[in-house]
CSV table of C-alpha atoms in Angstrom, one decimal:
chain,number,residue,atom,x,y,z
R,5,UNK,CA,-16.5,-2.3,9.8
R,6,UNK,CA,-17.1,-5.4,11.9
R,7,UNK,CA,-16.5,-3.7,15.3
R,8,UNK,CA,-19.3,-4.2,17.8
R,9,UNK,CA,-21.3,-6.8,15.7
R,10,UNK,CA,-20.3,-9.7,17.9
R,11,UNK,CA,-19.8,-12.1,15.1
R,12,UNK,CA,-16.7,-13.7,13.5
R,13,UNK,CA,-16.6,-11.8,10.2
R,14,UNK,CA,-13.1,-10.5,11.1
R,15,UNK,CA,-11.9,-14.0,10.2
R,16,UNK,CA,-12.3,-13.1,6.6
R,17,UNK,CA,-9.9,-10.1,6.9
R,18,UNK,CA,-6.3,-10.7,5.9
R,19,UNK,CA,-5.2,-7.8,8.2
R,20,UNK,CA,-6.5,-9.7,11.2
R,21,UNK,CA,-4.6,-12.8,10.2
R,22,UNK,CA,-1.5,-10.8,9.6
R,23,UNK,CA,-1.7,-9.2,13.1
R,24,UNK,CA,-2.2,-12.7,14.6
R,25,UNK,CA,0.8,-14.0,12.8
R,26,UNK,CA,2.9,-11.1,14.0
R,27,UNK,CA,1.8,-11.6,17.6
R,28,UNK,CA,2.7,-15.3,17.3
R,29,UNK,CA,6.2,-14.5,16.0
R,30,UNK,CA,6.7,-12.0,18.8
R,31,UNK,CA,5.6,-14.4,21.5
R,32,UNK,CA,7.8,-17.1,20.1
R,33,UNK,CA,10.8,-14.7,20.2
R,34,UNK,CA,9.9,-13.8,23.8
R,35,UNK,CA,9.7,-17.5,24.6
R,36,UNK,CA,13.2,-18.1,23.1
R,37,UNK,CA,14.7,-15.1,25.0
R,38,UNK,CA,14.0,-16.9,28.3
R,39,UNK,CA,16.3,-19.7,27.1
R,40,UNK,CA,19.3,-17.5,26.5
R,41,UNK,CA,19.0,-14.6,29.0
R,42,UNK,CA,18.1,-14.2,32.7
R,43,UNK,CA,14.3,-13.8,33.4
R,44,UNK,CA,15.2,-10.7,35.5
R,45,UNK,CA,16.3,-9.0,32.2
R,46,UNK,CA,13.8,-10.4,29.8
R,47,UNK,CA,10.6,-9.7,31.7
R,48,UNK,CA,11.2,-6.0,32.4
R,49,UNK,CA,12.1,-5.4,28.8
R,50,UNK,CA,8.6,-6.5,27.9
R,51,UNK,CA,7.7,-2.9,28.7
R,52,UNK,CA,9.2,-2.0,25.3
R,53,UNK,CA,6.1,-3.7,23.7
R,54,UNK,CA,3.9,-1.2,25.5
R,55,UNK,CA,6.1,1.6,24.2
R,56,UNK,CA,6.0,0.3,20.6
R,57,UNK,CA,2.3,-0.2,20.7
R,58,UNK,CA,1.8,3.4,21.9
R,59,UNK,CA,4.0,4.8,19.1
R,60,UNK,CA,2.4,2.7,16.4
R,61,UNK,CA,-1.1,3.6,17.6
R,62,UNK,CA,-0.3,7.2,17.5
R,63,UNK,CA,1.1,6.9,14.0
R,64,UNK,CA,-1.3,4.6,12.3
R,65,UNK,CA,-4.5,4.7,14.3
R,66,UNK,CA,-4.4,8.5,15.0
R,67,UNK,CA,-4.5,8.0,18.8
R,68,UNK,CA,-3.4,10.9,20.8
R,69,UNK,CA,0.0,10.6,22.5
R,70,UNK,CA,0.2,13.5,24.9
R,71,UNK,CA,3.2,15.0,26.7
R,72,UNK,CA,2.9,12.5,29.6
R,73,UNK,CA,2.9,9.6,27.1
R,74,UNK,CA,6.0,10.9,25.4
R,75,UNK,CA,7.8,11.4,28.7
R,76,UNK,CA,6.8,7.8,29.7
R,77,UNK,CA,8.2,6.5,26.4
R,78,UNK,CA,11.6,8.2,27.1
R,79,UNK,CA,11.7,6.9,30.6
R,80,UNK,CA,11.0,3.4,29.5
R,81,UNK,CA,13.8,3.5,27.0
R,82,UNK,CA,16.2,4.9,29.6
R,83,UNK,CA,15.2,2.4,32.2
R,84,UNK,CA,15.6,-0.5,29.8
R,85,UNK,CA,19.1,0.7,28.8
R,86,UNK,CA,20.1,0.8,32.5
R,87,UNK,CA,18.8,-2.7,33.1
R,88,UNK,CA,20.6,-4.1,30.1
R,89,UNK,CA,23.9,-2.5,31.3
R,90,UNK,CA,23.5,-3.9,34.9
R,91,UNK,CA,21.9,-7.2,34.0
R,92,UNK,CA,22.4,-10.0,36.5
R,93,UNK,CA,24.1,-13.3,35.6
R,94,UNK,CA,22.2,-16.5,36.3
R,95,UNK,CA,23.7,-19.8,37.2
R,96,UNK,CA,24.3,-22.0,34.1
R,97,UNK,CA,21.5,-24.5,33.5
R,98,UNK,CA,22.3,-26.6,30.5
R,99,UNK,CA,20.1,-29.7,30.9
R,100,UNK,CA,16.8,-30.9,32.3
R,101,UNK,CA,18.7,-32.7,35.0
R,102,UNK,CA,20.2,-29.5,36.4
R,103,UNK,CA,16.8,-27.9,36.1
R,104,UNK,CA,15.2,-30.7,38.1
R,105,UNK,CA,17.9,-30.1,40.8
R,106,UNK,CA,17.0,-26.5,41.0
R,107,UNK,CA,13.3,-27.2,41.2
R,108,UNK,CA,14.0,-29.4,44.3
R,109,UNK,CA,15.7,-26.6,46.1
R,110,UNK,CA,14.0,-25.9,49.4
R,111,UNK,CA,13.8,-22.2,48.8
R,112,UNK,CA,11.9,-22.6,45.6
R,113,UNK,CA,9.6,-25.2,47.1
R,114,UNK,CA,8.7,-22.8,49.9
R,115,UNK,CA,8.2,-20.0,47.3
R,116,UNK,CA,6.0,-22.1,45.1
R,117,UNK,CA,3.9,-23.3,48.1
R,118,UNK,CA,3.4,-19.7,49.2
R,119,UNK,CA,2.4,-18.6,45.7
R,120,UNK,CA,-0.2,-21.4,45.4
R,121,UNK,CA,-1.7,-20.9,48.9
R,122,UNK,CA,-1.9,-17.1,48.5
R,123,UNK,CA,-3.5,-17.6,45.0
R,124,UNK,CA,-6.1,-20.0,46.4
R,125,UNK,CA,-6.9,-17.6,49.2
R,126,UNK,CA,-7.3,-14.7,46.8
R,127,UNK,CA,-9.5,-16.7,44.4
R,128,UNK,CA,-11.8,-18.4,46.9
R,129,UNK,CA,-11.8,-16.0,49.9
R,130,UNK,CA,-10.9,-12.5,48.8
R,131,UNK,CA,-12.3,-12.7,45.3
R,132,UNK,CA,-16.0,-13.1,46.1
R,133,UNK,CA,-15.9,-10.2,48.7
R,134,UNK,CA,-13.4,-7.7,47.3
R,135,UNK,CA,-12.8,-8.7,43.6
R,136,UNK,CA,-15.4,-6.2,42.4
R,137,UNK,CA,-14.0,-3.3,44.3
R,138,UNK,CA,-10.3,-3.8,44.7
R,139,UNK,CA,-8.1,-4.1,41.6
R,140,UNK,CA,-5.3,-5.8,43.4
R,141,UNK,CA,-7.2,-9.1,44.0
R,142,UNK,CA,-7.3,-10.5,40.5
R,143,UNK,CA,-4.1,-8.8,39.4
R,144,UNK,CA,-2.2,-10.4,42.3
R,145,UNK,CA,-3.5,-13.8,41.2
R,146,UNK,CA,-2.2,-13.2,37.6
R,147,UNK,CA,1.2,-11.9,38.8
R,148,UNK,CA,1.8,-14.7,41.3
R,149,UNK,CA,0.8,-17.5,38.9
R,150,UNK,CA,2.8,-15.7,36.2
R,151,UNK,CA,6.0,-16.1,38.1
R,152,UNK,CA,5.6,-19.8,38.0
R,153,UNK,CA,4.7,-19.8,34.3
R,154,UNK,CA,8.0,-18.0,33.5
R,155,UNK,CA,9.9,-20.7,35.3
R,156,UNK,CA,8.1,-23.3,33.2
R,157,UNK,CA,8.9,-21.4,30.1
R,158,UNK,CA,12.6,-21.3,31.2
R,159,UNK,CA,12.6,-25.1,31.6
R,160,UNK,CA,10.9,-25.7,28.3
R,161,UNK,CA,13.4,-23.5,26.6
R,162,UNK,CA,16.2,-25.7,28.0
R,163,UNK,CA,14.3,-28.8,26.8
R,164,UNK,CA,14.0,-27.4,23.3
R,165,UNK,CA,17.7,-26.6,23.1
R,166,UNK,CA,18.4,-30.2,24.1
R,167,UNK,CA,15.9,-31.5,21.6
R,168,UNK,CA,17.6,-29.6,18.7
R,169,UNK,CA,20.9,-30.9,19.8
R,170,UNK,CA,19.7,-34.5,19.3
R,171,UNK,CA,19.1,-35.6,22.9
R,172,UNK,CA,16.0,-37.8,23.7
R,173,UNK,CA,14.2,-35.1,25.6
R,174,UNK,CA,10.7,-36.5,24.7
R,175,UNK,CA,11.3,-39.4,27.0
R,176,UNK,CA,12.0,-37.2,30.0
R,177,UNK,CA,8.9,-36.7,32.2
R,178,UNK,CA,10.0,-33.3,33.5
R,179,UNK,CA,9.5,-31.7,30.1
R,180,UNK,CA,5.9,-32.9,29.9
R,181,UNK,CA,5.2,-31.8,33.5
R,182,UNK,CA,6.5,-28.4,32.7
R,183,UNK,CA,4.3,-28.2,29.6
R,184,UNK,CA,1.2,-29.1,31.6
R,185,UNK,CA,2.0,-26.7,34.3
R,186,UNK,CA,2.6,-23.9,31.8
R,187,UNK,CA,-0.8,-24.5,30.1
R,188,UNK,CA,-2.6,-24.4,33.5
R,189,UNK,CA,-0.7,-21.3,34.6
R,190,UNK,CA,-1.4,-19.4,31.4
R,191,UNK,CA,-5.1,-20.4,31.5
R,192,UNK,CA,-5.4,-19.0,35.1
R,193,UNK,CA,-3.6,-15.8,34.1
R,194,UNK,CA,-5.8,-15.2,31.1
R,195,UNK,CA,-9.0,-15.9,33.0
R,196,UNK,CA,-8.3,-13.5,35.9
R,197,UNK,CA,-6.6,-10.9,33.8
R,198,UNK,CA,-9.8,-10.7,31.7
R,199,UNK,CA,-11.9,-10.4,34.9
R,200,UNK,CA,-9.8,-7.5,36.0
R,201,UNK,CA,-10.0,-5.8,32.7
R,202,UNK,CA,-13.8,-6.3,32.6
R,203,UNK,CA,-14.2,-4.7,36.0
R,204,UNK,CA,-11.6,-1.9,36.0
R,205,UNK,CA,-10.2,0.5,33.5
R,206,UNK,CA,-7.3,-0.7,31.3
R,207,UNK,CA,-5.2,2.4,32.2
R,208,UNK,CA,-5.4,1.2,35.8
R,209,UNK,CA,-4.9,-2.5,35.4
R,210,UNK,CA,-2.0,-2.4,32.9
R,211,UNK,CA,0.6,-0.5,35.0
R,212,UNK,CA,-0.3,-2.4,38.2
R,213,UNK,CA,-0.2,-5.7,36.5
R,214,UNK,CA,3.2,-4.9,34.9
R,215,UNK,CA,4.7,-3.9,38.2
R,216,UNK,CA,3.4,-6.8,40.2
R,217,UNK,CA,4.1,-9.4,37.5
R,218,UNK,CA,7.7,-8.2,37.0
R,219,UNK,CA,8.4,-8.1,40.7
R,220,UNK,CA,7.1,-11.6,41.2
R,221,UNK,CA,9.2,-12.9,38.2
R,222,UNK,CA,12.3,-11.2,39.6
R,223,UNK,CA,11.7,-12.8,43.0
R,224,UNK,CA,11.1,-16.2,41.5
R,225,UNK,CA,14.2,-16.0,39.3
R,226,UNK,CA,16.4,-14.8,42.2
R,227,UNK,CA,15.3,-17.8,44.2
R,228,UNK,CA,15.4,-20.5,41.5
R,229,UNK,CA,18.4,-19.4,39.4
R,230,UNK,CA,20.3,-17.5,42.1
R,231,UNK,CA,20.6,-14.4,39.7
R,232,UNK,CA,21.3,-11.9,42.5
R,233,UNK,CA,23.8,-14.0,44.4
R,234,UNK,CA,27.0,-12.9,42.7
R,235,UNK,CA,26.0,-9.3,41.8
R,236,UNK,CA,28.0,-6.4,43.2
R,237,UNK,CA,26.3,-3.5,44.8
R,238,UNK,CA,26.5,-1.1,41.8
R,239,UNK,CA,24.8,-3.7,39.5
R,240,UNK,CA,22.0,-4.3,42.1
R,241,UNK,CA,21.4,-0.5,42.4
R,242,UNK,CA,21.5,-0.1,38.6
R,243,UNK,CA,19.0,-3.0,38.1
R,244,UNK,CA,16.6,-1.7,40.7
R,245,UNK,CA,16.9,1.9,39.4
R,246,UNK,CA,16.3,0.8,35.8
R,247,UNK,CA,13.2,-1.2,36.9
R,248,UNK,CA,11.8,1.8,38.8
R,249,UNK,CA,12.4,4.1,35.9
R,250,UNK,CA,10.5,1.7,33.6
R,251,UNK,CA,7.7,1.6,36.1
R,252,UNK,CA,7.5,5.4,36.2
R,253,UNK,CA,7.4,5.5,32.4
R,254,UNK,CA,4.6,2.9,32.1
R,255,UNK,CA,2.6,4.7,34.8
R,256,UNK,CA,2.9,8.0,32.9
R,257,UNK,CA,2.1,6.4,29.6
R,258,UNK,CA,-1.1,4.7,30.8
R,259,UNK,CA,-2.4,6.7,33.8
R,260,UNK,CA,-2.6,10.0,31.8
R,261,UNK,CA,-3.5,8.6,28.4
R,262,UNK,CA,-6.8,10.3,28.1
R,263,UNK,CA,-5.9,13.6,29.8
R,264,UNK,CA,-5.3,16.4,27.3
R,265,UNK,CA,-2.3,18.6,28.2
R,266,UNK,CA,-3.4,22.3,28.1
R,267,UNK,CA,-1.7,25.4,29.6
R,268,UNK,CA,-4.5,25.5,32.3
R,269,UNK,CA,-2.9,22.4,33.8
R,270,UNK,CA,0.3,24.3,34.6
R,271,UNK,CA,1.0,25.5,38.2
R,272,UNK,CA,-0.3,28.9,39.2
R,273,UNK,CA,3.2,30.5,39.2
R,274,UNK,CA,3.9,29.2,35.7
R,275,UNK,CA,0.5,30.4,34.5
R,276,UNK,CA,1.2,33.9,36.0
R,277,UNK,CA,4.5,34.0,34.3
R,278,UNK,CA,2.9,33.0,31.0
R,279,UNK,CA,0.3,35.7,31.4
R,280,UNK,CA,2.9,38.3,32.1
R,281,UNK,CA,4.9,37.2,29.1
R,282,UNK,CA,1.9,37.5,26.8
R,283,UNK,CA,1.1,40.9,28.3
R,284,UNK,CA,4.6,42.1,27.7
R,285,UNK,CA,4.5,40.8,24.1
R,286,UNK,CA,1.2,42.6,23.5
R,287,UNK,CA,2.5,45.9,24.9
R,288,UNK,CA,5.6,45.6,22.8
R,289,UNK,CA,3.6,44.9,19.7
R,290,UNK,CA,1.3,47.9,20.4
R,291,UNK,CA,4.3,50.2,21.0
R,292,UNK,CA,6.0,49.0,17.9
R,293,UNK,CA,2.8,49.6,15.8
R,294,UNK,CA,2.5,53.1,17.2
R,295,UNK,CA,6.1,53.9,16.3
R,296,UNK,CA,5.7,52.7,12.8
R,297,UNK,CA,2.2,54.2,12.2
R,298,UNK,CA,1.9,55.9,8.8
R,299,UNK,CA,1.3,59.6,8.5
R,300,UNK,CA,-1.8,59.4,6.4
R,301,UNK,CA,-4.2,59.5,9.3
R,302,UNK,CA,-2.7,62.8,10.6
R,303,UNK,CA,-3.0,64.4,7.1
R,304,UNK,CA,-6.6,63.3,7.0
R,305,UNK,CA,-7.2,64.9,10.3
R,306,UNK,CA,-5.6,68.1,9.1
R,307,UNK,CA,-7.8,68.2,6.0
R,308,UNK,CA,-10.9,67.5,8.1
R,309,UNK,CA,-10.1,70.5,10.4
R,310,UNK,CA,-9.6,72.8,7.4
R,311,UNK,CA,-12.9,71.8,5.9
R,312,UNK,CA,-14.7,72.5,9.1
R,313,UNK,CA,-13.1,76.0,9.3
R,314,UNK,CA,-14.3,76.8,5.7
R,315,UNK,CA,-17.8,75.7,6.5
R,316,UNK,CA,-17.9,78.0,9.6
């Protein structure tokens, strides 16, 4: 009832607060997952939230989930299963000291510098000229900065595990630095993701953002935590195949969300076969109705011809 009024009357609704609480619990669980599993596995599995949202929207909000959406949901589940089976193993990071050593790695420093420089070029050079016409500009900013935010989340998860074990983590400056960097990265992500959603359609932004963000996170995790270093070839192929399957499912789920599936969308040869099938059904029904036609009409015809002869 408060939709489109532009006010804050929704703050009086218990349902809105319940939804906000559920979102907070989900994000906290996602945050905790980065502390116990490789980021290459956690981030792609975020596609399941899109799947659950589509199913719940179709169930409770009466939103249409067409054939493309159902196929996309199935592909997302299959891709997630394949990725879990072939998940990479990251190097063990148990303390902030080991996390600091990894952050000093030359490969990660080069990656972080490239991300920051490319993001600044996209924001201040490409944004004013192409931001209104090309969806990749702002989405690339969100994805690149998001890879760094996931690294900060990983470090903060390690800090929280040490804090719960009784170590004096609050005195470590690295934890506070990671927290500040996380706040800055998330603020940039939210800002430019909202810009992209304001300019372009959600069905276009969501799959592109998911693909670019997940790819950037996988690259960052591979460089920082050496997740792909000890993987055998079949696990590498399985992880990439699962990721591409999830991407295909997300694309089908969003790109064709508003497209109704009718028989007219079938290829011509299938439409011709369908028309021939219906024609054969109609002829069979007509033949069957002629075979089982009652005899009363013939008797009526005979009586009518007799009456005509008497009149003559």
